[in-house]
PDB file of C-alpha atoms in Angstrom:
ATOM      1  CA  VAL A 513      48.785 145.020  79.700  1.00  0.00           C
ATOM      2  CA  LEU A 514      50.334 145.659  83.218  1.00  0.00           C
ATOM      3  CA  ARG A 515      50.952 142.112  83.513  1.00  0.00           C
ATOM      4  CA  HIS A 516      53.271 142.214  80.749  1.00  0.00           C
ATOM      5  CA  GLY A 517      55.333 145.254  81.416  1.00  0.00           C
ATOM      6  CA  GLY A 518      53.152 147.901  79.517  1.00  0.00           C
ATOM      7  CA  MET A 519      51.508 150.956  80.773  1.00  0.00           C
ATOM      8  CA  ALA A 520      47.923 151.428  80.859  1.00  0.00           C
ATOM      9  CA  MET A 521      45.283 153.131  82.699  1.00  0.00           C
ATOM     10  CA  ARG A 522      41.521 152.485  83.468  1.00  0.00           C
ATOM     11  CA  PHE A 523      38.920 155.267  83.488  1.00  0.00           C
ATOM     12  CA  THR A 524      36.287 153.712  85.522  1.00  0.00           C
ATOM     13  CA  ARG A 525      33.139 154.861  87.389  1.00  0.00           C
ATOM     14  CA  ASP A 526      35.398 155.746  90.514  1.00  0.00           C
ATOM     15  CA  ASP A 527      37.160 158.562  88.219  1.00  0.00           C
ATOM     16  CA  GLY A 528      34.148 159.669  86.695  1.00  0.00           C
ATOM     17  CA  ASP A 529      30.652 158.958  85.765  1.00  0.00           C
ATOM     18  CA  LEU A 530      29.970 159.450  81.816  1.00  0.00           C
ATOM     19  CA  SER A 531      26.094 160.255  82.594  1.00  0.00           C
ATOM     20  CA  THR A 532      27.285 163.735  83.503  1.00  0.00           C
ATOM     21  CA  GLU A 533      29.047 166.670  82.041  1.00  0.00           C
ATOM     22  CA  GLU A 534      31.542 166.544  84.671  1.00  0.00           C
ATOM     23  CA  GLY A 535      32.238 162.989  83.917  1.00  0.00           C
ATOM     24  CA  ILE A 536      32.911 162.966  80.151  1.00  0.00           C
ATOM     25  CA  GLN A 537      35.075 166.573  80.786  1.00  0.00           C
ATOM     26  CA  LYS A 538      36.960 164.339  83.360  1.00  0.00           C
ATOM     27  CA  LEU A 539      37.266 161.741  80.500  1.00  0.00           C
ATOM     28  CA  TRP A 540      38.766 163.995  77.805  1.00  0.00           C
ATOM     29  CA  LEU A 541      41.004 165.750  80.212  1.00  0.00           C
ATOM     30  CA  TRP A 542      42.930 162.316  80.817  1.00  0.00           C
ATOM     31  CA  ILE A 543      42.356 161.838  76.772  1.00  0.00           C
ATOM     32  CA  GLN A 544      44.222 164.974  76.203  1.00  0.00           C
ATOM     33  CA  LEU A 545      46.958 164.800  79.276  1.00  0.00           C
ATOM     34  CA  TYR A 546      48.328 161.184  78.747  1.00  0.00           C
ATOM     35  CA  GLU A 547      47.718 160.932  74.868  1.00  0.00           C
ATOM     36  CA  PRO A 548      46.725 157.216  74.456  1.00  0.00           C
ATOM     37  CA  ARG A 549      47.924 155.500  71.275  1.00  0.00           C
ATOM     38  CA  HIS A 550      45.119 152.970  72.171  1.00  0.00           C
ATOM     39  CA  ILE A 551      41.843 153.858  74.046  1.00  0.00           C
ATOM     40  CA  TRP A 552      39.441 150.552  74.792  1.00  0.00           C
ATOM     41  CA  LEU A 553      36.122 151.037  75.095  1.00  0.00           C
ATOM     42  CA  ALA A 554      33.817 148.973  76.839  1.00  0.00           C
ATOM     43  CA  PRO A 555      30.124 150.303  77.014  1.00  0.00           C
ATOM     44  CA  GLU A 556      27.967 148.595  79.219  1.00  0.00           C
ATOM     45  CA  CYS A 557      26.306 145.994  77.333  1.00  0.00           C
ATOM     46  CA  LYS A 558      22.936 145.650  79.538  1.00  0.00           C
ATOM     47  CA  LEU A 559      20.410 147.539  77.012  1.00  0.00           C
ATOM     48  CA  TYR A 560      21.573 146.068  73.797  1.00  0.00           C
ATOM     49  CA  GLY A 561      22.171 142.197  74.814  1.00  0.00           C
ATOM     50  CA  LYS A 562      20.171 139.164  74.378  1.00  0.00           C
ATOM     51  CA  CYS A 563      18.345 139.218  77.249  1.00  0.00           C
ATOM     52  CA  SER A 564      17.033 142.810  76.658  1.00  0.00           C
ATOM     53  CA  ASN A 565      16.122 141.487  73.148  1.00  0.00           C
ATOM     54  CA  LEU A 566      14.301 138.855  74.579  1.00  0.00           C
ATOM     55  CA  ASN A 567      12.528 141.122  77.425  1.00  0.00           C
ATOM     56  CA  MET A 568      11.438 143.384  74.530  1.00  0.00           C
ATOM     57  CA  SER A 569       9.118 141.053  72.937  1.00  0.00           C
ATOM     58  CA  ARG A 570       7.512 140.016  76.701  1.00  0.00           C
ATOM     59  CA  SER A 571       5.426 143.211  76.726  1.00  0.00           C
ATOM     60  CA  LEU A 572       4.715 146.298  75.320  1.00  0.00           C
ATOM     61  CA  GLU A 573       5.911 147.804  78.770  1.00  0.00           C
ATOM     62  CA  ASP A 574       8.705 146.107  78.727  1.00  0.00           C
ATOM     63  CA  PHE A 575       9.670 147.317  75.185  1.00  0.00           C
ATOM     64  CA  ASP A 576       8.928 150.685  75.921  1.00  0.00           C
ATOM     65  CA  ARG A 577      11.250 150.878  78.885  1.00  0.00           C
ATOM     66  CA  ILE A 578      13.963 149.416  77.423  1.00  0.00           C
ATOM     67  CA  VAL A 579      13.632 152.018  74.206  1.00  0.00           C
ATOM     68  CA  HIS A 580      13.724 154.870  76.635  1.00  0.00           C
ATOM     69  CA  GLU A 581      16.660 153.498  78.265  1.00  0.00           C
ATOM     70  CA  ARG A 582      18.173 152.762  75.025  1.00  0.00           C
ATOM     71  CA  ARG A 583      17.388 156.706  74.227  1.00  0.00           C
ATOM     72  CA  LEU A 584      18.915 158.041  77.643  1.00  0.00           C
ATOM     73  CA  ASN A 585      22.238 156.218  76.481  1.00  0.00           C
ATOM     74  CA  ARG A 586      22.525 157.607  73.239  1.00  0.00           C
ATOM     75  CA  GLY A 587      25.112 160.193  74.733  1.00  0.00           C
ATOM     76  CA  HIS A 588      27.182 157.549  75.698  1.00  0.00           C
ATOM     77  CA  LEU A 589      27.587 155.794  72.402  1.00  0.00           C
ATOM     78  CA  SER A 590      28.229 158.949  70.785  1.00  0.00           C
ATOM     79  CA  LEU A 591      30.911 160.077  73.417  1.00  0.00           C
ATOM     80  CA  CYS A 592      32.422 156.347  72.161  1.00  0.00           C
ATOM     81  CA  ASN A 593      31.836 157.933  68.574  1.00  0.00           C
ATOM     82  CA  ASP A 594      33.457 160.666  69.383  1.00  0.00           C
ATOM     83  CA  ILE A 595      36.479 159.141  70.857  1.00  0.00           C
ATOM     84  CA  PHE A 596      36.937 156.943  68.045  1.00  0.00           C
ATOM     85  CA  LEU A 597      37.122 160.300  65.749  1.00  0.00           C
ATOM     86  CA  HIS A 598      39.535 161.931  67.900  1.00  0.00           C
ATOM     87  CA  GLN A 599      41.724 158.923  68.071  1.00  0.00           C
ATOM     88  CA  VAL A 600      41.744 158.147  64.268  1.00  0.00           C
ATOM     89  CA  SER A 601      42.233 161.776  63.219  1.00  0.00           C
ATOM     90  CA  LEU A 602      45.479 161.791  65.698  1.00  0.00           C
ATOM     91  CA  THR A 603      46.432 158.494  63.861  1.00  0.00           C
ATOM     92  CA  ARG A 604      45.773 156.342  67.055  1.00  0.00           C
ATOM     93  CA  HIS A 605      43.597 153.866  67.797  1.00  0.00           C
ATOM     94  CA  ALA A 606      40.303 152.957  69.382  1.00  0.00           C
ATOM     95  CA  HIS A 607      38.506 149.643  70.091  1.00  0.00           C
ATOM     96  CA  ARG A 608      34.853 148.666  71.251  1.00  0.00           C
ATOM     97  CA  GLU A 609      34.414 145.574  72.605  1.00  0.00           C
ATOM     98  CA  GLN A 610      30.852 144.074  73.083  1.00  0.00           C
ATOM     99  CA  PRO A 611      28.983 140.668  73.603  1.00  0.00           C
ATOM    100  CA  ASN A 612      28.399 138.721  70.208  1.00  0.00           C
ATOM    101  CA  GLU A 613      24.952 138.922  70.269  1.00  0.00           C
ATOM    102  CA  SER A 614      24.774 142.644  71.362  1.00  0.00           C
ATOM    103  CA  CYS A 615      22.556 144.906  69.022  1.00  0.00           C
ATOM    104  CA  MET A 616      24.807 147.977  69.763  1.00  0.00           C
ATOM    105  CA  THR A 617      26.446 148.103  66.361  1.00  0.00           C
ATOM    106  CA  SER A 618      23.349 149.022  64.761  1.00  0.00           C
ATOM    107  CA  GLN A 619      22.709 151.973  66.525  1.00  0.00           C
ATOM    108  CA  PRO A 620      23.335 155.314  64.721  1.00  0.00           C
ATOM    109  CA  GLU A 621      25.472 157.160  67.083  1.00  0.00           C
ATOM    110  CA  LEU A 622      28.323 154.480  66.424  1.00  0.00           C
ATOM    111  CA  TYR A 623      28.297 154.882  62.500  1.00  0.00           C
ATOM    112  CA  ASN A 624      31.815 156.584  62.347  1.00  0.00           C
ATOM    113  CA  MET A 625      33.118 153.609  64.430  1.00  0.00           C
ATOM    114  CA  VAL A 626      31.423 150.829  62.757  1.00  0.00           C
ATOM    115  CA  SER A 627      31.845 152.068  59.437  1.00  0.00           C
ATOM    116  CA  GLY A 628      35.707 153.165  60.325  1.00  0.00           C
ATOM    117  CA  THR A 629      37.020 149.817  61.806  1.00  0.00           C
ATOM    118  CA  PHE A 630      37.472 145.816  61.402  1.00  0.00           C
ATOM    119  CA  LEU A 631      34.996 143.854  63.105  1.00  0.00           C
ATOM    120  CA  SER A 632      37.085 140.831  65.057  1.00  0.00           C
ATOM    121  CA  CYS A 633      34.993 138.084  66.847  1.00  0.00           C
ATOM    122  CA  LEU A 634      36.293 135.615  69.089  1.00  0.00           C
ATOM    123  CA  ASP A 635      36.122 133.660  72.441  1.00  0.00           C
ATOM    124  CA  MET A 636      37.363 134.766  74.843  1.00  0.00           C
ATOM    125  CA  TYR A 637      38.634 131.550  76.996  1.00  0.00           C
ATOM    126  CA  ARG A 638      40.840 131.298  73.859  1.00  0.00           C
ATOM    127  CA  LEU A 639      42.676 134.165  75.068  1.00  0.00           C
ATOM    128  CA  GLY A 640      42.173 134.822  78.788  1.00  0.00           C
ATOM    129  CA  ARG A 641      41.097 130.798  79.518  1.00  0.00           C
ATOM    130  CA  LEU A 642      38.020 132.376  81.896  1.00  0.00           C
ATOM    131  CA  LYS A 643      36.835 130.373  84.303  1.00  0.00           C
ATOM    132  CA  LEU A 644      34.700 130.262  87.236  1.00  0.00           C
ATOM    133  CA  PRO A 645      36.055 129.936  90.591  1.00  0.00           C
ATOM    134  CA  GLN A 646      36.779 126.389  91.434  1.00  0.00           C
ATOM    135  CA  GLN A 647      35.409 125.442  88.277  1.00  0.00           C
ATOM    136  CA  LYS A 648      37.108 123.079  85.390  1.00  0.00           C
ATOM    137  CA  LYS A 649      35.140 124.404  82.555  1.00  0.00           C
ATOM    138  CA  TYR A 650      36.032 127.233  80.554  1.00  0.00           C
ATOM    139  CA  LEU A 651      33.636 130.311  79.862  1.00  0.00           C
ATOM    140  CA  ARG A 652      33.333 130.814  76.150  1.00  0.00           C
ATOM    141  CA  THR A 653      31.853 134.651  75.850  1.00  0.00           C
ATOM    142  CA  ARG A 654      32.025 135.135  72.295  1.00  0.00           C
ATOM    143  CA  THR A 655      32.599 138.614  71.809  1.00  0.00           C
ATOM    144  CA  ASN A 656      33.144 140.991  69.051  1.00  0.00           C
ATOM    145  CA  PHE A 657      35.445 144.014  68.602  1.00  0.00           C
ATOM    146  CA  GLN A 658      35.353 147.079  66.475  1.00  0.00           C
ATOM    147  CA  THR A 659      39.190 148.170  65.976  1.00  0.00           C
ATOM    148  CA  SER A 660      41.129 150.613  64.197  1.00  0.00           C
ATOM    149  CA  CYS A 661      44.198 148.991  64.411  1.00  0.00           C
ATOM    150  CA  GLY A 662      45.071 146.012  61.583  1.00  0.00           C
ATOM    151  CA  TYR A 663      47.505 144.752  63.860  1.00  0.00           C
ATOM    152  CA  VAL A 664      45.292 143.991  66.701  1.00  0.00           C
ATOM    153  CA  HIS A 665      42.409 142.719  64.027  1.00  0.00           C
ATOM    154  CA  HIS A 666      44.883 140.242  62.937  1.00  0.00           C
ATOM    155  CA  HIS A 667      45.643 138.958  66.294  1.00  0.00           C
ATOM    156  CA  LEU A 668      42.244 139.007  67.798  1.00  0.00           C
ATOM    157  CA  HIS A 669      39.763 137.800  64.767  1.00  0.00           C
ATOM    158  CA  ASP A 670      38.523 134.296  64.289  1.00  0.00           C
ATOM    159  CA  LYS A 671      40.085 132.903  67.721  1.00  0.00           C
ATOM    160  CA  ARG A 672      36.822 130.862  68.018  1.00  0.00           C
ATOM    161  CA  CYS A 673      35.857 127.725  70.099  1.00  0.00           C
ATOM    162  CA  LEU A 674      37.486 124.763  68.765  1.00  0.00           C
ATOM    163  CA  ASN A 675      34.806 122.797  70.437  1.00  0.00           C
ATOM    164  CA  ASP A 676      37.849 120.672  72.231  1.00  0.00           C
ATOM    165  CA  ARG A 677      36.302 121.284  75.574  1.00  0.00           C
ATOM    166  CA  GLU A 678      32.914 122.038  77.386  1.00  0.00           C
ATOM    167  CA  HIS A 679      31.718 125.500  78.432  1.00  0.00           C
ATOM    168  CA  GLU A 680      29.600 126.722  81.386  1.00  0.00           C
ATOM    169  CA  THR A 681      27.055 128.992  80.201  1.00  0.00           C
ATOM    170  CA  ILE A 682      27.004 132.526  81.236  1.00  0.00           C
ATOM    171  CA  GLN A 683      23.241 132.628  82.829  1.00  0.00           C
ATOM    172  CA  GLY A 684      22.265 132.466  86.488  1.00  0.00           C
ATOM    173  CA  SER A 685      24.616 132.821  89.651  1.00  0.00           C
ATOM    174  CA  ILE A 686      27.494 130.701  91.981  1.00  0.00           C
ATOM    175  CA  LYS A 687      28.300 131.109  95.565  1.00  0.00           C
ATOM    176  CA  THR A 688      31.693 131.968  96.313  1.00  0.00           C
ATOM    177  CA  HIS A 689      33.140 133.302  99.840  1.00  0.00           C
ATOM    178  CA  GLY A 690      29.454 132.885 100.958  1.00  0.00           C
ATOM    179  CA  ARG A 691      28.088 135.290  98.434  1.00  0.00           C
ATOM    180  CA  ARG A 692      25.992 134.601  95.392  1.00  0.00           C
ATOM    181  CA  THR A 693      27.800 136.248  92.340  1.00  0.00           C
ATOM    182  CA  ASN A 694      26.422 136.663  88.741  1.00  0.00           C
ATOM    183  CA  VAL A 695      28.280 134.430  86.646  1.00  0.00           C
ATOM    184  CA  SER A 696      28.190 137.210  84.141  1.00  0.00           C
ATOM    185  CA  ALA A 697      30.668 139.097  86.277  1.00  0.00           C
ATOM    186  CA  TYR A 698      33.383 136.212  85.703  1.00  0.00           C
ATOM    187  CA  ALA A 699      32.760 136.866  81.896  1.00  0.00           C
ATOM    188  CA  VAL A 700      35.123 139.833  81.152  1.00  0.00           C
TER     189      VAL A 700
END
């Protein structure tokens, strides 16, 4: 947005920890102060992604651990839903992104957001030409977006892979600048 001359702000972990009341209050303060027309939500996906779902089937201990962590994460999902309700009550917009394989959409804490938005599915490389450093292949990164904005839905929906090039998988790690980095770090 900034590169294209627009205005945008980002609330990160450095700005506030959303697992604390203080962090949540700071986020709401920003929303009240800046009155953004669009809020882009990107809740952490690791508890709801393909790997977590696979890990849940490995053992009862893993299943119980992930279910427990999901319970602890309910407040964050409720916050996303509350932000959505706030935005649409003021005829503003909210958007949420998650990997295509995520089961976050089925969580009851997001009921209003899921039922009140358009679902858009796309492969991120079609928009951002995502690549790993010094690699020729693109990262496909199929992503789902829930959006309250018909315009955004129209421009994002169904921008899927045309199967016109090879893709890197988003697994493992690569060495860049003398350090190992998870490939998933480049998929955003």
